[in-house]
Amino acid sequence: MEKDSFQQLELEKSGPPKRTTPKRIIHFVDGDIMEEYSTEEEEEEDKEQKTNSTLDPSKLSWGPYLWYWAGRIASSSFSTCEFLGGRLAVFLGLDQPKYQYVLNEYYRTQNQESDKESKGNRSKAQPSKVPNEKCHLEAGGPEYGTR
């Protein structure tokens, strides 16, 4: 009886149980469902990220305000320079290897040499055998579709 009253007191102190919603619900092919709940640490990190991302510069004093805008200007300037530099490199052809023309010439001479060798061997080549067109395999036969 004492245990029952103790449990009732604990339930009254804790209040109604919190209803948590799962972070993710994963449905498997075989019909199983797995619910993934977030931990307290993840919830705290999410709250910190939300507060950091919603920084209101109008509420800052002069020092942090200037640092905030200097950081924003520097970040946007760097992103712009990186984008324009990439476009300029493509326009000027600086995104290709330095000695690509040497490699292209090498492959071209290799192809020409192999073509000359194959032309010399063509006169010695034997004619290919023509398959026997008179003997067809039946669609329902045992050899049809086997290797």
CSV table of N, CA and C in Angstrom, one decimal:
chain,number,residue,atom,x,y,z
A,1,MET,N,0.8,-1.2,0.0
A,1,MET,CA,0.0,0.0,0.0
A,1,MET,C,0.9,1.3,0.0
A,2,GLU,N,2.0,1.2,0.7
A,2,GLU,CA,2.9,2.3,0.7
A,2,GLU,C,3.5,2.6,-0.6
A,3,LYS,N,3.8,1.5,-1.3
A,3,LYS,CA,4.4,1.7,-2.7
A,3,LYS,C,3.4,2.3,-3.6
A,4,ASP,N,2.1,1.9,-3.5
A,4,ASP,CA,1.1,2.5,-4.4
A,4,ASP,C,1.0,4.0,-4.1
A,5,SER,N,1.0,4.4,-2.9
A,5,SER,CA,0.8,5.8,-2.6
A,5,SER,C,2.1,6.6,-3.0
A,6,PHE,N,3.2,6.0,-2.9
A,6,PHE,CA,4.5,6.6,-3.4
A,6,PHE,C,4.4,6.8,-4.9
A,7,GLN,N,4.0,5.8,-5.6
A,7,GLN,CA,3.9,5.9,-7.1
A,7,GLN,C,2.9,7.0,-7.5
A,8,GLN,N,1.8,7.1,-6.8
A,8,GLN,CA,0.8,8.1,-7.1
A,8,GLN,C,1.4,9.5,-6.8
A,9,LEU,N,2.2,9.7,-5.8
A,9,LEU,CA,2.8,11.0,-5.5
A,9,LEU,C,3.8,11.3,-6.6
A,10,GLU,N,4.5,10.4,-7.0
A,10,GLU,CA,5.5,10.7,-8.1
A,10,GLU,C,4.8,11.1,-9.4
A,11,LEU,N,3.7,10.4,-9.7
A,11,LEU,CA,3.0,10.7,-10.9
A,11,LEU,C,2.4,12.1,-10.8
A,12,GLU,N,1.9,12.5,-9.6
A,12,GLU,CA,1.3,13.8,-9.4
A,12,GLU,C,2.4,14.9,-9.6
A,13,LYS,N,3.6,14.6,-9.0
A,13,LYS,CA,4.6,15.6,-9.1
A,13,LYS,C,5.1,15.8,-10.5
A,14,SER,N,5.2,14.7,-11.3
A,14,SER,CA,5.7,14.9,-12.6
A,14,SER,C,4.7,15.5,-13.6
A,15,GLY,N,3.4,15.4,-13.2
A,15,GLY,CA,2.4,16.0,-14.0
A,15,GLY,C,2.1,15.1,-15.2
A,16,PRO,N,1.3,15.6,-16.1
A,16,PRO,CA,1.0,14.8,-17.3
A,16,PRO,C,2.2,14.5,-18.1
A,17,PRO,N,2.3,13.3,-18.7
A,17,PRO,CA,3.5,13.0,-19.5
A,17,PRO,C,3.5,13.8,-20.8
A,18,LYS,N,4.8,14.2,-21.1
A,18,LYS,CA,5.0,15.0,-22.3
A,18,LYS,C,4.8,14.2,-23.6
A,19,ARG,N,4.1,14.7,-24.5
A,19,ARG,CA,3.8,14.0,-25.7
A,19,ARG,C,4.9,14.4,-26.7
A,20,THR,N,5.8,13.6,-27.1
A,20,THR,CA,6.9,13.9,-28.0
A,20,THR,C,6.6,13.4,-29.4
A,21,THR,N,6.9,14.2,-30.4
A,21,THR,CA,6.7,13.7,-31.7
A,21,THR,C,8.0,13.2,-32.3
A,22,PRO,N,8.0,12.2,-33.0
A,22,PRO,CA,9.3,11.6,-33.6
A,22,PRO,C,9.9,12.6,-34.5
A,23,LYS,N,11.2,12.6,-34.5
A,23,LYS,CA,12.0,13.4,-35.4
A,23,LYS,C,11.9,12.9,-36.8
A,24,ARG,N,12.0,11.6,-37.0
A,24,ARG,CA,11.8,10.9,-38.3
A,24,ARG,C,11.1,9.6,-38.1
A,25,ILE,N,10.3,9.3,-39.1
A,25,ILE,CA,9.6,8.0,-39.1
A,25,ILE,C,10.1,7.3,-40.4
A,26,ILE,N,10.7,6.1,-40.2
A,26,ILE,CA,11.3,5.3,-41.2
A,26,ILE,C,10.4,4.1,-41.5
A,27,HIS,N,10.0,4.0,-42.8
A,27,HIS,CA,9.1,2.9,-43.2
A,27,HIS,C,10.0,1.9,-44.0
A,28,PHE,N,10.0,0.6,-43.5
A,28,PHE,CA,10.8,-0.4,-44.2
A,28,PHE,C,9.9,-1.2,-45.2
A,29,VAL,N,10.6,-1.9,-46.1
A,29,VAL,CA,9.9,-2.6,-47.1
A,29,VAL,C,9.0,-3.7,-46.5
A,30,ASP,N,9.5,-4.3,-45.5
A,30,ASP,CA,8.8,-5.5,-44.9
A,30,ASP,C,7.6,-5.0,-44.0
A,31,GLY,N,7.4,-3.7,-43.9
A,31,GLY,CA,6.2,-3.2,-43.2
A,31,GLY,C,6.6,-2.7,-41.8
A,32,ASP,N,7.8,-2.9,-41.4
A,32,ASP,CA,8.2,-2.4,-40.1
A,32,ASP,C,8.3,-0.8,-40.1
A,33,ILE,N,8.0,-0.2,-39.0
A,33,ILE,CA,8.1,1.2,-38.9
A,33,ILE,C,9.0,1.5,-37.7
A,34,MET,N,10.0,2.4,-37.9
A,34,MET,CA,10.9,2.8,-36.8
A,34,MET,C,10.8,4.3,-36.6
A,35,GLU,N,10.5,4.7,-35.4
A,35,GLU,CA,10.4,6.1,-35.0
A,35,GLU,C,11.7,6.6,-34.4
A,36,GLU,N,12.2,7.7,-34.8
A,36,GLU,CA,13.5,8.2,-34.3
A,36,GLU,C,13.2,9.5,-33.6
A,37,TYR,N,13.5,9.5,-32.3
A,37,TYR,CA,13.2,10.7,-31.5
A,37,TYR,C,14.6,11.5,-31.3
A,38,SER,N,14.5,12.8,-31.2
A,38,SER,CA,15.6,13.6,-31.0
A,38,SER,C,16.0,13.6,-29.5
A,39,THR,N,17.3,13.8,-29.2
A,39,THR,CA,17.7,13.8,-27.9
A,39,THR,C,17.7,15.2,-27.4
A,40,GLU,N,17.9,15.4,-26.1
A,40,GLU,CA,17.9,16.7,-25.5
A,40,GLU,C,19.1,17.5,-26.0
A,41,GLU,N,20.3,16.9,-26.3
A,41,GLU,CA,21.4,17.6,-26.8
A,41,GLU,C,21.1,18.2,-28.2
A,42,GLU,N,20.5,17.4,-29.0
A,42,GLU,CA,20.1,17.8,-30.4
A,42,GLU,C,19.2,19.0,-30.3
A,43,GLU,N,18.2,18.9,-29.4
A,43,GLU,CA,17.2,20.0,-29.3
A,43,GLU,C,17.9,21.3,-28.8
A,44,GLU,N,18.9,21.2,-27.9
A,44,GLU,CA,19.7,22.4,-27.4
A,44,GLU,C,20.5,22.9,-28.6
A,45,GLU,N,21.1,22.1,-29.4
A,45,GLU,CA,21.9,22.6,-30.5
A,45,GLU,C,21.0,23.3,-31.5
A,46,ASP,N,19.8,22.7,-31.8
A,46,ASP,CA,18.9,23.4,-32.7
A,46,ASP,C,18.5,24.8,-32.2
A,47,LYS,N,18.2,24.9,-30.9
A,47,LYS,CA,17.9,26.2,-30.3
A,47,LYS,C,19.0,27.2,-30.4
A,48,GLU,N,20.2,26.7,-30.2
A,48,GLU,CA,21.4,27.6,-30.3
A,48,GLU,C,21.6,28.1,-31.8
A,49,GLN,N,21.4,27.2,-32.7
A,49,GLN,CA,21.5,27.5,-34.1
A,49,GLN,C,20.5,28.5,-34.5
A,50,LYS,N,19.3,28.4,-34.0
A,50,LYS,CA,18.2,29.3,-34.4
A,50,LYS,C,18.5,30.7,-33.8
A,51,THR,N,19.0,30.7,-32.6
A,51,THR,CA,19.3,32.0,-32.0
A,51,THR,C,20.5,32.7,-32.7
A,52,ASN,N,21.5,31.9,-33.1
A,52,ASN,CA,22.7,32.5,-33.8
A,52,ASN,C,22.3,33.0,-35.2
A,53,SER,N,21.4,32.3,-35.9
A,53,SER,CA,21.1,32.6,-37.3
A,53,SER,C,20.1,33.8,-37.3
A,54,THR,N,19.4,34.1,-36.2
A,54,THR,CA,18.5,35.2,-36.2
A,54,THR,C,19.1,36.4,-35.4
A,55,LEU,N,20.3,36.8,-35.7
A,55,LEU,CA,20.9,37.9,-35.0
A,55,LEU,C,20.4,39.2,-35.6
A,56,ASP,N,19.9,40.0,-34.7
A,56,ASP,CA,19.3,41.3,-35.1
A,56,ASP,C,20.4,42.4,-34.9
A,57,PRO,N,20.9,42.9,-36.0
A,57,PRO,CA,22.0,43.9,-35.9
A,57,PRO,C,21.5,45.2,-35.3
A,58,SER,N,20.2,45.5,-35.3
A,58,SER,CA,19.8,46.7,-34.8
A,58,SER,C,19.9,46.8,-33.2
A,59,LYS,N,19.9,45.6,-32.6
A,59,LYS,CA,20.0,45.6,-31.1
A,59,LYS,C,21.5,45.5,-30.6
A,60,LEU,N,22.4,45.5,-31.5
A,60,LEU,CA,23.8,45.5,-31.1
A,60,LEU,C,24.4,46.9,-30.8
A,61,SER,N,25.4,46.9,-29.9
A,61,SER,CA,26.1,48.2,-29.7
A,61,SER,C,27.0,48.4,-30.9
A,62,TRP,N,27.8,49.6,-30.9
A,62,TRP,CA,28.5,49.9,-32.0
A,62,TRP,C,29.7,49.0,-32.4
A,63,GLY,N,30.4,48.5,-31.4
A,63,GLY,CA,31.5,47.6,-31.7
A,63,GLY,C,31.0,46.3,-32.4
A,64,PRO,N,30.1,45.5,-31.8
A,64,PRO,CA,29.7,44.3,-32.4
A,64,PRO,C,28.9,44.6,-33.7
A,65,TYR,N,28.2,45.7,-33.8
A,65,TYR,CA,27.5,46.1,-35.0
A,65,TYR,C,28.5,46.2,-36.2
A,66,LEU,N,29.6,46.9,-35.9
A,66,LEU,CA,30.6,47.1,-37.0
A,66,LEU,C,31.3,45.8,-37.3
A,67,TRP,N,31.6,44.9,-36.3
A,67,TRP,CA,32.1,43.6,-36.6
A,67,TRP,C,31.2,42.8,-37.4
A,68,TYR,N,29.9,42.8,-37.1
A,68,TYR,CA,28.9,42.1,-37.8
A,68,TYR,C,28.9,42.5,-39.3
A,69,TRP,N,28.8,43.8,-39.6
A,69,TRP,CA,28.8,44.2,-41.0
A,69,TRP,C,30.1,44.0,-41.7
A,70,ALA,N,31.2,44.1,-41.0
A,70,ALA,CA,32.5,43.8,-41.6
A,70,ALA,C,32.6,42.4,-42.1
A,71,GLY,N,32.1,41.5,-41.2
A,71,GLY,CA,32.1,40.1,-41.5
A,71,GLY,C,31.2,39.8,-42.7
A,72,ARG,N,30.0,40.4,-42.7
A,72,ARG,CA,29.1,40.2,-43.8
A,72,ARG,C,29.6,40.7,-45.1
A,73,ILE,N,30.3,41.9,-45.1
A,73,ILE,CA,30.8,42.4,-46.3
A,73,ILE,C,32.0,41.6,-46.8
A,74,ALA,N,32.8,41.1,-45.9
A,74,ALA,CA,34.0,40.3,-46.3
A,74,ALA,C,33.5,39.0,-46.9
A,75,SER,N,32.5,38.4,-46.3
A,75,SER,CA,32.0,37.1,-46.7
A,75,SER,C,31.4,37.2,-48.1
A,76,SER,N,30.6,38.2,-48.3
A,76,SER,CA,29.9,38.4,-49.6
A,76,SER,C,31.0,38.8,-50.7
A,77,SER,N,32.0,39.6,-50.3
A,77,SER,CA,33.0,40.0,-51.3
A,77,SER,C,33.8,38.7,-51.7
A,78,PHE,N,34.2,37.9,-50.7
A,78,PHE,CA,34.9,36.7,-51.1
A,78,PHE,C,34.1,35.8,-52.0
A,79,SER,N,32.8,35.6,-51.7
A,79,SER,CA,32.0,34.7,-52.5
A,79,SER,C,31.9,35.3,-53.9
A,80,THR,N,31.8,36.6,-54.1
A,80,THR,CA,31.7,37.2,-55.4
A,80,THR,C,33.0,37.0,-56.2
A,81,CYS,N,34.1,37.3,-55.5
A,81,CYS,CA,35.4,37.1,-56.2
A,81,CYS,C,35.7,35.7,-56.6
A,82,GLU,N,35.3,34.8,-55.8
A,82,GLU,CA,35.4,33.4,-56.1
A,82,GLU,C,34.6,33.0,-57.3
A,83,PHE,N,33.4,33.4,-57.4
A,83,PHE,CA,32.5,33.2,-58.5
A,83,PHE,C,33.1,33.8,-59.8
A,84,LEU,N,33.4,35.1,-59.7
A,84,LEU,CA,33.9,35.8,-60.9
A,84,LEU,C,35.3,35.2,-61.4
A,85,GLY,N,36.1,34.8,-60.4
A,85,GLY,CA,37.4,34.2,-60.8
A,85,GLY,C,37.2,32.9,-61.5
A,86,GLY,N,36.3,32.1,-61.1
A,86,GLY,CA,36.0,30.8,-61.8
A,86,GLY,C,35.5,31.1,-63.2
A,87,ARG,N,34.6,32.0,-63.3
A,87,ARG,CA,34.1,32.4,-64.7
A,87,ARG,C,35.2,32.9,-65.6
A,88,LEU,N,36.1,33.8,-65.0
A,88,LEU,CA,37.2,34.3,-65.8
A,88,LEU,C,38.2,33.2,-66.2
A,89,ALA,N,38.5,32.3,-65.4
A,89,ALA,CA,39.4,31.2,-65.7
A,89,ALA,C,38.8,30.3,-66.8
A,90,VAL,N,37.5,30.1,-66.8
A,90,VAL,CA,36.9,29.3,-67.9
A,90,VAL,C,37.0,30.1,-69.2
A,91,PHE,N,36.7,31.4,-69.1
A,91,PHE,CA,36.7,32.3,-70.3
A,91,PHE,C,38.1,32.3,-70.9
A,92,LEU,N,39.1,32.4,-70.1
A,92,LEU,CA,40.5,32.5,-70.6
A,92,LEU,C,41.1,31.1,-70.9
A,93,GLY,N,40.4,30.1,-70.6
A,93,GLY,CA,40.9,28.7,-70.9
A,93,GLY,C,41.9,28.3,-69.8
A,94,LEU,N,41.9,28.8,-68.7
A,94,LEU,CA,42.9,28.4,-67.6
A,94,LEU,C,42.5,27.2,-66.9
A,95,ASP,N,41.4,26.6,-67.2
A,95,ASP,CA,40.9,25.4,-66.5
A,95,ASP,C,41.4,24.1,-67.2
A,96,GLN,N,42.1,24.3,-68.3
A,96,GLN,CA,42.6,23.1,-69.0
A,96,GLN,C,44.1,22.8,-68.6
A,97,PRO,N,44.6,21.6,-68.7
A,97,PRO,CA,45.9,21.3,-68.4
A,97,PRO,C,46.9,22.1,-69.2
A,98,LYS,N,48.1,22.4,-68.6
A,98,LYS,CA,49.1,23.2,-69.2
A,98,LYS,C,49.6,22.7,-70.6
A,99,TYR,N,49.9,21.4,-70.6
A,99,TYR,CA,50.5,20.7,-71.8
A,99,TYR,C,49.5,19.8,-72.5
A,100,GLN,N,48.2,20.2,-72.5
A,100,GLN,CA,47.2,19.4,-73.2
A,100,GLN,C,47.5,19.3,-74.7
A,101,TYR,N,48.0,20.3,-75.3
A,101,TYR,CA,48.2,20.2,-76.7
A,101,TYR,C,49.3,19.2,-77.0
A,102,VAL,N,50.3,19.0,-76.1
A,102,VAL,CA,51.3,17.9,-76.3
A,102,VAL,C,50.7,16.5,-76.2
A,103,LEU,N,49.8,16.4,-75.3
A,103,LEU,CA,49.1,15.1,-75.1
A,103,LEU,C,48.2,14.8,-76.4
A,104,ASN,N,47.5,15.8,-76.9
A,104,ASN,CA,46.7,15.6,-78.1
A,104,ASN,C,47.5,15.2,-79.3
A,105,GLU,N,48.7,15.9,-79.4
A,105,GLU,CA,49.6,15.5,-80.5
A,105,GLU,C,50.1,14.1,-80.4
A,106,TYR,N,50.4,13.7,-79.2
A,106,TYR,CA,50.9,12.3,-79.0
A,106,TYR,C,49.9,11.3,-79.3
A,107,TYR,N,48.6,11.5,-78.9
A,107,TYR,CA,47.6,10.6,-79.2
A,107,TYR,C,47.3,10.6,-80.7
A,108,ARG,N,47.4,11.7,-81.4
A,108,ARG,CA,47.1,11.8,-82.8
A,108,ARG,C,48.2,11.0,-83.5
A,109,THR,N,49.5,11.1,-83.2
A,109,THR,CA,50.5,10.3,-83.9
A,109,THR,C,50.4,8.9,-83.6
A,110,GLN,N,50.0,8.5,-82.4
A,110,GLN,CA,49.8,7.1,-82.1
A,110,GLN,C,48.6,6.5,-82.9
A,111,ASN,N,47.6,7.2,-83.1
A,111,ASN,CA,46.5,6.8,-84.0
A,111,ASN,C,46.9,6.7,-85.4
A,112,GLN,N,47.7,7.6,-85.9
A,112,GLN,CA,48.2,7.5,-87.3
A,112,GLN,C,49.1,6.3,-87.5
A,113,GLU,N,50.0,6.0,-86.5
A,113,GLU,CA,50.9,4.8,-86.6
A,113,GLU,C,50.0,3.5,-86.6
A,114,SER,N,49.0,3.5,-85.7
A,114,SER,CA,48.2,2.3,-85.7
A,114,SER,C,47.4,2.1,-87.0
A,115,ASP,N,47.0,3.2,-87.6
A,115,ASP,CA,46.3,3.1,-88.8
A,115,ASP,C,47.2,2.6,-89.9
A,116,LYS,N,48.4,3.1,-90.0
A,116,LYS,CA,49.4,2.6,-91.0
A,116,LYS,C,49.7,1.1,-90.8
A,117,GLU,N,49.8,0.7,-89.6
A,117,GLU,CA,50.0,-0.7,-89.3
A,117,GLU,C,48.8,-1.6,-89.8
A,118,SER,N,47.6,-1.1,-89.5
A,118,SER,CA,46.4,-1.8,-89.8
A,118,SER,C,46.2,-1.8,-91.3
A,119,LYS,N,46.6,-0.8,-92.1
A,119,LYS,CA,46.5,-0.8,-93.5
A,119,LYS,C,47.5,-1.8,-94.1
A,120,GLY,N,48.7,-1.9,-93.5
A,120,GLY,CA,49.6,-2.9,-94.0
A,120,GLY,C,49.1,-4.3,-93.7
A,121,ASN,N,48.4,-4.6,-92.7
A,121,ASN,CA,47.9,-5.9,-92.4
A,121,ASN,C,46.6,-6.2,-93.1
A,122,ARG,N,46.0,-5.3,-93.7
A,122,ARG,CA,44.7,-5.5,-94.3
A,122,ARG,C,44.9,-6.4,-95.6
A,123,SER,N,46.0,-6.2,-96.3
A,123,SER,CA,46.2,-7.0,-97.5
A,123,SER,C,46.3,-8.5,-97.1
A,124,LYS,N,46.8,-8.8,-95.9
A,124,LYS,CA,47.1,-10.2,-95.5
A,124,LYS,C,45.8,-10.7,-94.7
A,125,ALA,N,44.9,-9.9,-94.5
A,125,ALA,CA,43.7,-10.4,-93.7
A,125,ALA,C,42.9,-11.4,-94.5
A,126,GLN,N,42.3,-12.3,-93.8
A,126,GLN,CA,41.5,-13.3,-94.5
A,126,GLN,C,40.0,-12.9,-94.4
A,127,PRO,N,39.3,-13.2,-95.4
A,127,PRO,CA,37.8,-12.8,-95.4
A,127,PRO,C,37.1,-13.5,-94.2
A,128,SER,N,36.2,-12.8,-93.6
A,128,SER,CA,35.4,-13.4,-92.5
A,128,SER,C,34.4,-14.4,-93.0
A,129,LYS,N,34.1,-15.3,-92.2
A,129,LYS,CA,33.1,-16.4,-92.5
A,129,LYS,C,31.7,-15.8,-92.5
A,130,VAL,N,30.9,-16.1,-93.4
A,130,VAL,CA,29.5,-15.7,-93.5
A,130,VAL,C,28.7,-16.8,-92.7
A,131,PRO,N,27.9,-16.4,-91.8
A,131,PRO,CA,27.1,-17.4,-91.1
A,131,PRO,C,26.1,-18.1,-92.0
A,132,ASN,N,25.8,-19.3,-91.7
A,132,ASN,CA,24.9,-20.1,-92.5
A,132,ASN,C,23.5,-19.6,-92.3
A,133,GLU,N,23.0,-18.9,-93.2
A,133,GLU,CA,21.6,-18.3,-93.0
A,133,GLU,C,20.5,-19.3,-93.3
A,134,LYS,N,20.8,-20.4,-93.8
A,134,LYS,CA,19.8,-21.4,-94.2
A,134,LYS,C,19.4,-22.2,-92.9
A,135,CYS,N,20.2,-22.2,-91.9
A,135,CYS,CA,19.9,-23.0,-90.7
A,135,CYS,C,19.5,-22.0,-89.6
A,136,HIS,N,18.3,-21.8,-89.4
A,136,HIS,CA,17.8,-21.0,-88.3
A,136,HIS,C,17.4,-21.8,-87.1
A,137,LEU,N,17.6,-21.3,-85.9
A,137,LEU,CA,17.1,-22.0,-84.7
A,137,LEU,C,15.6,-21.7,-84.5
A,138,GLU,N,14.9,-22.7,-84.1
A,138,GLU,CA,13.5,-22.5,-83.8
A,138,GLU,C,13.3,-21.8,-82.5
A,139,ALA,N,12.3,-21.0,-82.4
A,139,ALA,CA,12.0,-20.2,-81.2
A,139,ALA,C,11.8,-21.0,-80.0
A,140,GLY,N,11.2,-22.2,-80.2
A,140,GLY,CA,10.9,-23.1,-79.0
A,140,GLY,C,11.9,-24.1,-78.8
A,141,GLY,N,13.0,-24.1,-79.6
A,141,GLY,CA,14.0,-25.2,-79.5
A,141,GLY,C,14.8,-25.1,-78.3
A,142,PRO,N,15.5,-26.2,-77.9
A,142,PRO,CA,16.3,-26.3,-76.7
A,142,PRO,C,17.6,-25.4,-76.8
A,143,GLU,N,18.1,-25.1,-78.0
A,143,GLU,CA,19.3,-24.2,-78.1
A,143,GLU,C,19.0,-22.8,-78.1
A,144,TYR,N,17.7,-22.4,-78.3
A,144,TYR,CA,17.3,-21.0,-78.3
A,144,TYR,C,17.5,-20.3,-77.0
A,145,GLY,N,18.2,-19.3,-76.9
A,145,GLY,CA,18.4,-18.5,-75.7
A,145,GLY,C,19.5,-19.1,-74.7
A,146,THR,N,20.1,-20.2,-75.1
A,146,THR,CA,21.2,-20.7,-74.3
A,146,THR,C,22.5,-20.3,-74.8
A,147,ARG,N,23.5,-20.4,-74.0
A,147,ARG,CA,24.9,-20.0,-74.4
A,147,ARG,C,25.7,-21.2,-74.8
